[in-house]
Every structure is written in C-alpha cells, then in structure tokens.
Short mmCIF file of C-alpha atoms in Angstrom, two decimals:
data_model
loop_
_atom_site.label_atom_id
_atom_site.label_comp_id
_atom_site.label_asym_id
_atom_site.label_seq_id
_atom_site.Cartn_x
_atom_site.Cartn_y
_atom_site.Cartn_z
CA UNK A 1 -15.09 -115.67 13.75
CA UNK A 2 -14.62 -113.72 10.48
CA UNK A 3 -12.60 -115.90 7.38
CA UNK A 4 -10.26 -114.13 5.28
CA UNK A 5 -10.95 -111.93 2.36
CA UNK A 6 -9.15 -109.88 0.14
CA UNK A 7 -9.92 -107.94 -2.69
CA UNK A 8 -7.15 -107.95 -5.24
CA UNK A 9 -7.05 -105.95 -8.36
CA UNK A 10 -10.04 -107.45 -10.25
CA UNK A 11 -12.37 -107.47 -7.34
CA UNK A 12 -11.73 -111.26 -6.19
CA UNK A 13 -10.21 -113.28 -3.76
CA UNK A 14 -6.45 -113.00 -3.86
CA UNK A 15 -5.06 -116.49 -3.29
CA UNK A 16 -2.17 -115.47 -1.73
CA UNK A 17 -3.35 -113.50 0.91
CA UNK A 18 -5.83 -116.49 2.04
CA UNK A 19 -3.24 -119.08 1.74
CA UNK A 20 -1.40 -116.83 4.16
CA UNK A 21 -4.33 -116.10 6.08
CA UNK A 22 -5.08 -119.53 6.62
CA UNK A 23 -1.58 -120.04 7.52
CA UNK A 24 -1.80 -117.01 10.19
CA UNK A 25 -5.07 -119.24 12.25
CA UNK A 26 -3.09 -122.19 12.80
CA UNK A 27 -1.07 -121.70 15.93
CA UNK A 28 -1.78 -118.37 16.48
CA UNK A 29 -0.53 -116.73 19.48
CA UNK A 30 2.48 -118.89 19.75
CA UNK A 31 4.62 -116.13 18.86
CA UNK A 32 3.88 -115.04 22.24
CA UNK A 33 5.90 -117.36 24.06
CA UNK A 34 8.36 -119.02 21.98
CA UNK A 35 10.92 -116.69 20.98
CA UNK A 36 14.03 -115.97 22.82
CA UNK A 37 13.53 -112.25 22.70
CA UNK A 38 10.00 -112.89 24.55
CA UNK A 39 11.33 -114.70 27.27
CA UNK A 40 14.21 -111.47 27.84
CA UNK A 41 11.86 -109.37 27.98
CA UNK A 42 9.28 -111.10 30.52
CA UNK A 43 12.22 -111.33 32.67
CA UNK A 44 12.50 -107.24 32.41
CA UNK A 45 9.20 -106.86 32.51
CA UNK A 46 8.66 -109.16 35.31
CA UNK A 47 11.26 -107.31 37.68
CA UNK A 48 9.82 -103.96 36.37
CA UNK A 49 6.19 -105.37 37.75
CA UNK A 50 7.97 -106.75 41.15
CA UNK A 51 10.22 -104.20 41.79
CA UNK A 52 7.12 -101.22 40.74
CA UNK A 53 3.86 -103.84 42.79
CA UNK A 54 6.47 -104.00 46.08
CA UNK A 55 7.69 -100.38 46.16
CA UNK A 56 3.97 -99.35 46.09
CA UNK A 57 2.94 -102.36 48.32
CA UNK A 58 4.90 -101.18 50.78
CA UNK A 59 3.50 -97.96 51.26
CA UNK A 60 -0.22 -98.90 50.26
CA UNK A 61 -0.46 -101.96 52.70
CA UNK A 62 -2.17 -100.76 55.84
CA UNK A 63 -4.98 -98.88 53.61
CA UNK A 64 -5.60 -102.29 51.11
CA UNK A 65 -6.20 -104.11 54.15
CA UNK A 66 -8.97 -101.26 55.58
CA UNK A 67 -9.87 -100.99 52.16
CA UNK A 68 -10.54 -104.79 51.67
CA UNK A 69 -13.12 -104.52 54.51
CA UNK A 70 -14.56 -101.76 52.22
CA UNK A 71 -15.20 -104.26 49.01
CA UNK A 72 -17.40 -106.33 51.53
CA UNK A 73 -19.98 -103.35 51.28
CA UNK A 74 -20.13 -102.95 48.36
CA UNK A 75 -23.31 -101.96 46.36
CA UNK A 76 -24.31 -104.55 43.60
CA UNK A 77 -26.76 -101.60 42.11
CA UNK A 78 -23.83 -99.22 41.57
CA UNK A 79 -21.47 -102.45 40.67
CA UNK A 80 -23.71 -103.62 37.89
CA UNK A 81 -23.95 -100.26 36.46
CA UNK A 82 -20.28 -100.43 36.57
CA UNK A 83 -20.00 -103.87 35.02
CA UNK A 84 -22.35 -102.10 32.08
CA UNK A 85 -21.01 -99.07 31.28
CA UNK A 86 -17.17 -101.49 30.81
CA UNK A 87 -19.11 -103.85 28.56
CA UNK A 88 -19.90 -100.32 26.77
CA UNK A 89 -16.74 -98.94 26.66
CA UNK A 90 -15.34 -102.31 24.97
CA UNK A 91 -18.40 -102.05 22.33
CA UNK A 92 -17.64 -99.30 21.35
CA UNK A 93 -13.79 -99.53 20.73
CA UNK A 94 -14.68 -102.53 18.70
CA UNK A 95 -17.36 -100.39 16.18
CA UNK A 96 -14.45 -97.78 16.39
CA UNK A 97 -12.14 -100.73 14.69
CA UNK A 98 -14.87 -102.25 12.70
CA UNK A 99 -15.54 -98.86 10.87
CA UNK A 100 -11.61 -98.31 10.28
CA UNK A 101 -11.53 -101.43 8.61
CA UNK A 102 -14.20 -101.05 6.87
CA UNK A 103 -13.28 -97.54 5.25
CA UNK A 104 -10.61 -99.84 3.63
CA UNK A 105 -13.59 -101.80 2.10
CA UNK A 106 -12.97 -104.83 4.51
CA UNK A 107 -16.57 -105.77 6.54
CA UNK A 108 -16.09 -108.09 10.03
CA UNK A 109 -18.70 -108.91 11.82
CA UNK A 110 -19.04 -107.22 15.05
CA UNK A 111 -19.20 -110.40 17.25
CA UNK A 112 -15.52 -110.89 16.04
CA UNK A 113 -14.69 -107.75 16.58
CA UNK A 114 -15.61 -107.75 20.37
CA UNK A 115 -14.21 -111.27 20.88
CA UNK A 116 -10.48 -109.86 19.67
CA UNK A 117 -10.50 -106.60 21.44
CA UNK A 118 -11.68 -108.81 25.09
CA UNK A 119 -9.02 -111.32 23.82
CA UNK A 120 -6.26 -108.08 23.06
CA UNK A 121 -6.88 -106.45 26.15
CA UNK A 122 -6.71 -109.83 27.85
CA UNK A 123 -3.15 -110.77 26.57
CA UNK A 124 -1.96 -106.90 27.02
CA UNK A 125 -3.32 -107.07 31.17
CA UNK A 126 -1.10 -110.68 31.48
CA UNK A 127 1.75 -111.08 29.15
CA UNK A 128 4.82 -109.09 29.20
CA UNK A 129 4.72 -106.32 26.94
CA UNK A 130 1.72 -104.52 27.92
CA UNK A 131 -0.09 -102.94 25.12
CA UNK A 132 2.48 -103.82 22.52
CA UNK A 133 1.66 -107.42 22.72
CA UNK A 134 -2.50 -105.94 22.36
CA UNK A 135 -1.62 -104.46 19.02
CA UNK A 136 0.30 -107.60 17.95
CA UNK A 137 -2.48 -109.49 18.79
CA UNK A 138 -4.99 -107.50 17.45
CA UNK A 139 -3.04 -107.11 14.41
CA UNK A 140 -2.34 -111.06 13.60
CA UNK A 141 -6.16 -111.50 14.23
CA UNK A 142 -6.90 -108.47 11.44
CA UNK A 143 -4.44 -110.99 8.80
CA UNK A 144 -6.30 -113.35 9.69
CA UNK A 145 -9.63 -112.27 8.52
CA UNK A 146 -7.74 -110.87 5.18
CA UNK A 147 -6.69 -107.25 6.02
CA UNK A 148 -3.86 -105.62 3.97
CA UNK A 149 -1.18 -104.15 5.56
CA UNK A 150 -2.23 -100.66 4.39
CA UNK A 151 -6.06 -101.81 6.56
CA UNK A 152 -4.34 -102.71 9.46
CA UNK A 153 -2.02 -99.95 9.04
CA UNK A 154 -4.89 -97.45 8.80
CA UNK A 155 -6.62 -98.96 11.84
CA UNK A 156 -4.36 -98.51 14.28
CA UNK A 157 -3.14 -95.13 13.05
CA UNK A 158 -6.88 -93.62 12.79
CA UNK A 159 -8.11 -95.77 15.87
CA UNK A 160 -4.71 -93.59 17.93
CA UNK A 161 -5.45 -90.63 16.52
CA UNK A 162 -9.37 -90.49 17.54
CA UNK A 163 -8.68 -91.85 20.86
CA UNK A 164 -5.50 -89.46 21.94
CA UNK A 165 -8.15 -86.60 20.63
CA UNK A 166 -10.96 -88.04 22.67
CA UNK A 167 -8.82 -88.22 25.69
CA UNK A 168 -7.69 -85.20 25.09
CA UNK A 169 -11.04 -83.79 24.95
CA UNK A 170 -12.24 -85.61 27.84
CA UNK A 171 -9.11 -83.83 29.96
CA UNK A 172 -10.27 -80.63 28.74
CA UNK A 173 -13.68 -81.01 30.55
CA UNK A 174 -12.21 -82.22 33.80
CA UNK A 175 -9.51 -79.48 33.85
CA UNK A 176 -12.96 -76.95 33.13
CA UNK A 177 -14.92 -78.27 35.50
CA UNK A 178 -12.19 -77.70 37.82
CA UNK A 179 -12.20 -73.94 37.70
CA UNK A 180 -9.02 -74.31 35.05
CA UNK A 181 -10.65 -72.81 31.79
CA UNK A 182 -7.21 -72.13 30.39
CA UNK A 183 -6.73 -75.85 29.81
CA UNK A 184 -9.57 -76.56 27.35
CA UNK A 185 -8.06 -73.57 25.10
CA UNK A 186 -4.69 -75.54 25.21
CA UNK A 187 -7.08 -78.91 24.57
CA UNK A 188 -8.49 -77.30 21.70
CA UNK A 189 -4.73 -76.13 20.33
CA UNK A 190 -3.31 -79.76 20.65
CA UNK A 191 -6.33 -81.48 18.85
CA UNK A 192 -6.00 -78.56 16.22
CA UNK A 193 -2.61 -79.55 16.27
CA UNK A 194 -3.21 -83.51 15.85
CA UNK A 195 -6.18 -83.32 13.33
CA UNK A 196 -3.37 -80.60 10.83
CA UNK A 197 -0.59 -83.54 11.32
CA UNK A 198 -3.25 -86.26 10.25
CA UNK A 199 -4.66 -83.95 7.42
CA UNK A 200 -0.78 -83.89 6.14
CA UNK A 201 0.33 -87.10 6.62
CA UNK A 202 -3.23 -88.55 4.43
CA UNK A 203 -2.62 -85.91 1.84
CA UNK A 204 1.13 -87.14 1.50
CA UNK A 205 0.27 -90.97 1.25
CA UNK A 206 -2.57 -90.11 -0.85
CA UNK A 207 0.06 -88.81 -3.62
CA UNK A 208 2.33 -92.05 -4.16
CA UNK A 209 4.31 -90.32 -6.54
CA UNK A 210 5.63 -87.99 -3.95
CA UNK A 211 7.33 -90.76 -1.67
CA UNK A 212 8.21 -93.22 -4.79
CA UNK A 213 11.23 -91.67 -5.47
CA UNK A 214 12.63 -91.45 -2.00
CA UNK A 215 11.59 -95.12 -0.99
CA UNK A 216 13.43 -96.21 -4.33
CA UNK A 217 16.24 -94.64 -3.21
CA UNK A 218 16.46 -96.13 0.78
CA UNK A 219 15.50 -99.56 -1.04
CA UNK A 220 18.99 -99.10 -3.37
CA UNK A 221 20.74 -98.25 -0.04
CA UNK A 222 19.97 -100.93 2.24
CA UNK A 223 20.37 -103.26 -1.03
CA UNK A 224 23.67 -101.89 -0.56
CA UNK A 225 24.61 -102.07 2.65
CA UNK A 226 22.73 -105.38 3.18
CA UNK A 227 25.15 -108.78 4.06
CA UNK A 228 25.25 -111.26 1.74
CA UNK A 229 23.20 -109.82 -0.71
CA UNK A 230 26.18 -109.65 -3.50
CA UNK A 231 24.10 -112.28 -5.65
CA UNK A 232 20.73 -112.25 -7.72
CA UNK A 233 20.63 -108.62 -6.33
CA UNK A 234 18.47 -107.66 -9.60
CA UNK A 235 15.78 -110.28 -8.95
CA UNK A 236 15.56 -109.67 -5.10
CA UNK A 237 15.76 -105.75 -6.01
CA UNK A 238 12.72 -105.75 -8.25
CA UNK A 239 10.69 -108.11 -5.86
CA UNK A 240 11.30 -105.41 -3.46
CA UNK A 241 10.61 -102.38 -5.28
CA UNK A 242 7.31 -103.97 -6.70
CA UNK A 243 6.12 -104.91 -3.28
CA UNK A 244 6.78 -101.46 -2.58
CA UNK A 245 5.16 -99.81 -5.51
CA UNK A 246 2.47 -102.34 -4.70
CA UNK A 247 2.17 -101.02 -0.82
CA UNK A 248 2.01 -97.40 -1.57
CA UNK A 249 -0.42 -97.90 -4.02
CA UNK A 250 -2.75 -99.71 -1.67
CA UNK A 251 -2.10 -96.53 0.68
CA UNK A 252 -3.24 -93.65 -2.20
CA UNK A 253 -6.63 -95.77 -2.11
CA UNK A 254 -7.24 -95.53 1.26
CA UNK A 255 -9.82 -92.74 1.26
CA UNK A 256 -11.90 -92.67 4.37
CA UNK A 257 -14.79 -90.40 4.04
CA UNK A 258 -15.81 -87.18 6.40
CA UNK A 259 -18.25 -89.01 8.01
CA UNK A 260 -15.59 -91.82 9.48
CA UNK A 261 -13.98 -89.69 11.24
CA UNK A 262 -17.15 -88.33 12.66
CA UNK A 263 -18.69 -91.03 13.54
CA UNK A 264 -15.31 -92.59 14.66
CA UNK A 265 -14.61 -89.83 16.88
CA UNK A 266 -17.94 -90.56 18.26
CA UNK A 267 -17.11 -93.82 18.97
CA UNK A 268 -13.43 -93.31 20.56
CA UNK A 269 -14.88 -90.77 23.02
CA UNK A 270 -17.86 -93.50 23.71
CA UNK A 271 -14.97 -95.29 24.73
CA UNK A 272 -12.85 -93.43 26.99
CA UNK A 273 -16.50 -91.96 28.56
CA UNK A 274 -18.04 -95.41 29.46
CA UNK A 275 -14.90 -96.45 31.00
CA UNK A 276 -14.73 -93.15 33.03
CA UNK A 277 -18.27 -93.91 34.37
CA UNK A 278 -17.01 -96.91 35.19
CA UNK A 279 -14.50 -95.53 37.51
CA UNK A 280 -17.32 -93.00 38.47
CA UNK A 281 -20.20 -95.76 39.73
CA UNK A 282 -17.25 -98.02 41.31
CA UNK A 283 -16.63 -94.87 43.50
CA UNK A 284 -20.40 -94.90 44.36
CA UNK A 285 -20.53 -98.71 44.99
CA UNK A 286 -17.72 -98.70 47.31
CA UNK A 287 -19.72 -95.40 49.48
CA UNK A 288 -17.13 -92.95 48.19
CA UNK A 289 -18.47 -89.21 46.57
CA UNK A 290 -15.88 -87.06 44.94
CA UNK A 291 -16.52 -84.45 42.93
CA UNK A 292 -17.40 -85.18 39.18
CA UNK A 293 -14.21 -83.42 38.11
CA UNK A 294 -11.83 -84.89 40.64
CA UNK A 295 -13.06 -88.28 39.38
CA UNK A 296 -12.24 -87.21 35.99
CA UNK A 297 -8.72 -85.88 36.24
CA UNK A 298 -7.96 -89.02 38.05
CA UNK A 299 -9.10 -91.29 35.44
CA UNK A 300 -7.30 -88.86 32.90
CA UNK A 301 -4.36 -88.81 35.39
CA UNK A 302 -4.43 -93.02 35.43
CA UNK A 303 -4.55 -93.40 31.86
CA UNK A 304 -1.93 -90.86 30.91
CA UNK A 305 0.34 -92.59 33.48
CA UNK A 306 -0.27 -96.15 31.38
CA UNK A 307 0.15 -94.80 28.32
CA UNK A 308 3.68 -93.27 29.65
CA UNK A 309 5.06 -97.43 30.81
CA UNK A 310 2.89 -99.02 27.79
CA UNK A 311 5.93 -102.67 28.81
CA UNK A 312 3.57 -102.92 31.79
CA UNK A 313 0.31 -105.20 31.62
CA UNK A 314 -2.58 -103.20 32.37
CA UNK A 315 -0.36 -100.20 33.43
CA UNK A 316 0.19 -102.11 36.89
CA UNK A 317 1.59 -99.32 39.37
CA UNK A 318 1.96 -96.58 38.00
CA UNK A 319 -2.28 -96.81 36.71
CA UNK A 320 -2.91 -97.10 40.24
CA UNK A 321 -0.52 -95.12 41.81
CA UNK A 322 -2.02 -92.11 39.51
CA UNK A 323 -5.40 -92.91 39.86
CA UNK A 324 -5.34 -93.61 44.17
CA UNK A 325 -3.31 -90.02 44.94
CA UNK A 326 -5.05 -88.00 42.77
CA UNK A 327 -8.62 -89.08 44.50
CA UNK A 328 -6.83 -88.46 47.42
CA UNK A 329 -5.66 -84.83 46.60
CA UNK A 330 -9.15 -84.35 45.27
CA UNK A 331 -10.51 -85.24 49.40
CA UNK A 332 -10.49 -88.51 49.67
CA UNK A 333 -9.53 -90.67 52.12
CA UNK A 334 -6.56 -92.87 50.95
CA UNK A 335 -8.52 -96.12 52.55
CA UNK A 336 -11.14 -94.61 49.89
CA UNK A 337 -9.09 -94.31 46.99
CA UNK A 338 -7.47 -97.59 47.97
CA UNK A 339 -11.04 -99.16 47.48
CA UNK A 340 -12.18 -97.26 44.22
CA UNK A 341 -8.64 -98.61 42.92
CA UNK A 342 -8.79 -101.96 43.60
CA UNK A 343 -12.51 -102.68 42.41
CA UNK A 344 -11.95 -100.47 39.34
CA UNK A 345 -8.91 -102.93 38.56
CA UNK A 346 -11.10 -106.30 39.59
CA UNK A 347 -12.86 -104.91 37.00
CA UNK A 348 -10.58 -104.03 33.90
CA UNK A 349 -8.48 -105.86 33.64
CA UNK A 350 -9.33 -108.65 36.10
CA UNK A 351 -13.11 -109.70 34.68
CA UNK A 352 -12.66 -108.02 31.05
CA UNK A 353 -9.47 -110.43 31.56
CA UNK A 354 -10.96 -113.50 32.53
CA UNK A 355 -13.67 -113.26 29.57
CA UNK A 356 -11.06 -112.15 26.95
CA UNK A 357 -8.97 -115.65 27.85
CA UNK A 358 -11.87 -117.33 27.51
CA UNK A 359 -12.79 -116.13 23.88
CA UNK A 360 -8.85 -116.35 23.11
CA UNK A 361 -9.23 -120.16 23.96
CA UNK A 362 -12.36 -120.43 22.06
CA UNK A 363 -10.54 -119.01 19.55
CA UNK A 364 -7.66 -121.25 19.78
CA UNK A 365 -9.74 -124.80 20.05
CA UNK A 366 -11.36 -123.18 16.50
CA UNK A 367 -8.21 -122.44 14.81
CA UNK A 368 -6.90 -126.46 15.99
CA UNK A 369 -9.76 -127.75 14.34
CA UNK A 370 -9.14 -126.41 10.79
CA UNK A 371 -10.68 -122.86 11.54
CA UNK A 372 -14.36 -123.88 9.50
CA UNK A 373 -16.45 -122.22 12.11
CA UNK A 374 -14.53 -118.92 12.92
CA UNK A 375 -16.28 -117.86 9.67
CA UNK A 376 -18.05 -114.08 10.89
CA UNK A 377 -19.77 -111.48 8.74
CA UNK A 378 -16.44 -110.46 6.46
CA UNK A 379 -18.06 -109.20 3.70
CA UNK A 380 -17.33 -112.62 1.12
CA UNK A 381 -19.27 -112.57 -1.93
CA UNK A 382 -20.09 -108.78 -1.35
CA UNK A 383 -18.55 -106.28 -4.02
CA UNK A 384 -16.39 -103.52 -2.38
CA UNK A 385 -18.98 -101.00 -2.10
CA UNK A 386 -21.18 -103.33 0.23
CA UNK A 387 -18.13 -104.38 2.13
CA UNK A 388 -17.18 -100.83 2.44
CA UNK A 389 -20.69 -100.12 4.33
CA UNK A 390 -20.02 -101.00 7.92
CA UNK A 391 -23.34 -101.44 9.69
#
C-alpha cells in the first residue's frame, strides 16, 4: 500500500508527519476495540440491531422462507452482471477519493485506494458504529499514507458533497420517470442550494485572514476556561495558536480546480448508478420485473433510510425495510421484494464484506511486519505539480 508523504514548506518530506505516519501503521485498527467508549456503544448498537433485525423478523418471516426457495433460481447471467456493476460502483468511489486527495497535491495509487474503501465499507457493515467507524477508518488509513488534516478534511467534505448531489440527482430521475416532474425542479433547487453553500464555505477558508481573528479569540477562551491550565499558559498558548495559524493556512491552499469537481461529480454519480444497477440486475436474477423507476425510488428510498441511522452497520433494518415495501408498493410481491432484498444484501455488504476483511488483514500482517511493502504509487520523489496530477 501507499507510504507516507508530505510536502512541507520547502517541497520535502516533513519528518514529523512520517514519524507519525509510521507510528499510525503499527497497530492500526486497534482503536476499534479497545476503548471503553467502544465497547458502550456496541452494547447500544447491538440492542439497536436486535431489537430493529427481530421487530422486522417477525413480520418478514413467512416471505424469507418463500423467498429463500427463490435464491435457489437464481440466474448466474444476471448475478454476475450484478457482482460487476458492485465492483464498479466501489471503483469508482475510490477514483472519486483518489482525485480529492490529489487536488491537495497528495498522489495514492489506486490499488490502495480500492483496498481501503473494501476494507472501510467492510468495518462500517460489522462493527458498531456504522459509517462513522468507515470514515475513521478511512481517515487513519489517509495519515497513514501522509495526508494533512486540511487533505483529509477536504476529502470527505468534497467526496459528501458530490455524492449527496449525485443522489440527489439520481432521485430526481426516478421521481421523473414516475410521472412526478415537479420533483426534479425541487432536485435542481436543493443541488443549487448545496453547490452556493460549498461555493461560500471555499471562498471563506480560502481567505484565512477572515477566520484568524475569531479562532484567536475561541483559542483565548477555552485557554480560559480550560482545568489546570493556570501554568506555562504562554508556551501552550502560542503552540496552539501556531498550529492554528499553521492549519488555516494549509486550508487557503487548498484550491481544487473546475475540472475536479467535474470530473468528481462524474465519478460520485458512477457510484451511486453502478450500485443502483446492481439492485436493478439482482431483481432480474431472482425472476422479478419492476418498473425502471420503481426500482429506482427504492434504491433512493433504501439509501436515504441508511443515511437517516448512519450507528447501524450496513443500515441493517431500516435499508431493508425501505428498500422491500417500496418494491412492494411499486407491484411486487412481498416474497419478491423479500428475494431482491436479501441477494442485494449477500451482495453489499456480505461479499464486498468478506473481501474488504480480507485486504484489512492483508493490511494488518503488512503493518506487523514493519510496513516495507505497503509502499503504493504516493507520489515520493515527485514535485507537487506531478503529485497533484491524479491519473
């Protein structure tokens, strides 16, 4: 996988930043399950998933059972196509993070790339915490290979921005196909709406002198109102306010061209599309044939109910609840939309799962031995304009 690299002010390595890089590969993951506050909140989120899996269980369990006998017929033409267009969907959210990172002048090879978003959305389908514990990983992985906190930062703002527009976009078509034109108007009002909010918040952190002074000012209050910090408050102070200063100034040079977010909206509605045909051929292989658009709000329709309960892993319940009864509204039969549900999920997350723990063990056994082979494209010995060039 990709080393760490860093550019510091004069173009070169920045010690630092390796040392702690290096630091961040060995053990990695274990924050996972050692801390107190992880194992409180697996308990939640393990009564959440038990109390959410039985409720629907219970009302779902004479159509799994039909819709078991369903999976046996299943079409391996229609389930590879499946199986390809997921592979494609997880391509192409890794090029979407690739090309954030490398608007910050950062370059990671793409292998590495894939390997941590299998191995993100493997830990968010499994471990307590859902998504959250995705981005964490994800975001230890991006130290790792020598991204600033500005880079990693920018990644998973722009990669949320691009994807809620995408998905919003992708809504917009269903709701259209549908008969229900008035939706893509209010699609095209709430991506407005996004893109003016982004456009604002890059011009404001693109002008450090703007949000100097009031950071200065909430870094003399918590000072302040910090315990135990009566002594050698001038040293700690100026530590702080430099690694401020420092932080917003790595923020003003964060200047992603047009063409990013072009090519990254491109790449975020790749996403969210191959996934949807995913959903759409696993409908085929199990002999179901709803309407293109009724297949679409239901994907929509799972998704948006994930991203509401982001604590669960993989959006367990409430994904499928969304995704089953909407099918079913849309004509068909629940024994149907039973079956689409349940190979859709053996799927992503159960497959994308199973390979994702096996790169995040691959990863691990590399990190045990010292870390001299998880070494991917990252741009060392390239100046910042090469690095900045993602292929």
């Amino acid at each position: 996988m990709s080393g760490p690299h860093e550019a510091g002010p004069d173009g070169g390595r920045d010690p630092d930043a390796a040392a702690g890089a290096r630091t961040e590969r060995v053990g990695e993951g274990d924050e996972f399950t050692s801390s107190p506050r992880f194992r409180r909140r697996a308990v939640l989120t393990a009564g959440a998933m038990v109390a959410v899996m039985g409720a629907e269980w219970m009302l779902v369990e004479p159509h799994a059972r039909r819709a078991a006998g369903e999976l046996a017929r299943v079409r391996p033409a229609w389930l590879l196509l499946a199986l390809a267009a997921e592979m494609a969907s997880m391509m192409a959210f890794a090029r979407l993070q690739r090309l954030a990172l490398g608007s910050g002048g950062l370059r990671v090879g793409l292998g590495s790339a894939v390997a941590t978003v299998f191995a993100g959305n493997a830990v968010g389908a499994t471990l307590p915490g859902g998504s959250l514990v995705s981005i964490t990983y994800r975001t230890r992985r991006m130290r790792s290979w020598g991204a600033s906190a500005p880079q990693i930062g920018f990644t998973h703002a722009a990669t949320g921005v691009l994807g809620a527009i995408a998905l919003v976009a992708l809504a917009g078509v269903g709701q259209t196909l549908a008969g229900d034109g008035s939706q893509l108007a209010r699609g095209a009002v709430r991506i407005a709406a996004t893109c003016a909010l982004t456009g604002a918040a890059l011009a404001l952190v693109h002008h450090a002198t703007v949000l100097r002074r009031p950071l200065s000012a909430w870094l003399r209050l918590w000072r302040r109102l910090r315990p135990g910090a009566v002594g050698g408050v001038g040293v700690v102070g100026a530590v702080e306010q430099t690694s401020a200063d420092r932080l917003l100034d790595e923020l003003a040079a964060m200047h992603p061209p047009a063409r990013f977010w072009a090519r990254g909206f491109g790449f975020a509605l790749l996403n969210w599309t191959a996934d949807f045909f995913c959903l759409l051929t696993v409908c085929h292989a199990v002999g179901v044939s709803p309407a293109l658009s009724t297949v679409l709000l239901a994907y929509v329709a799972g998704v948006s109910a994930a991203s509401a309960m982001p604590l669960l892993p993989a959006g367990f319940g409430t994904l499928d609840a969304a995704l089953a009864l909407t099918l079913h509204h849309g004509g068909v039969s629940l024994t149907g939309a039973t079956a689409v549900d349940l190979l859709y999920r053996l799927i992503t997350p159960g497959l994308v799962g199973v390979a994702g723990w096996v790169l995040l063990l691959r990863q691990r056994r590399r990190s045990a031995r010292g870390g001299d082979r998880d070494r991917g494209d990252s741009g060392l010995g390239r100046s910042p304009a090469a690095a900045a060039r993602p292929a």
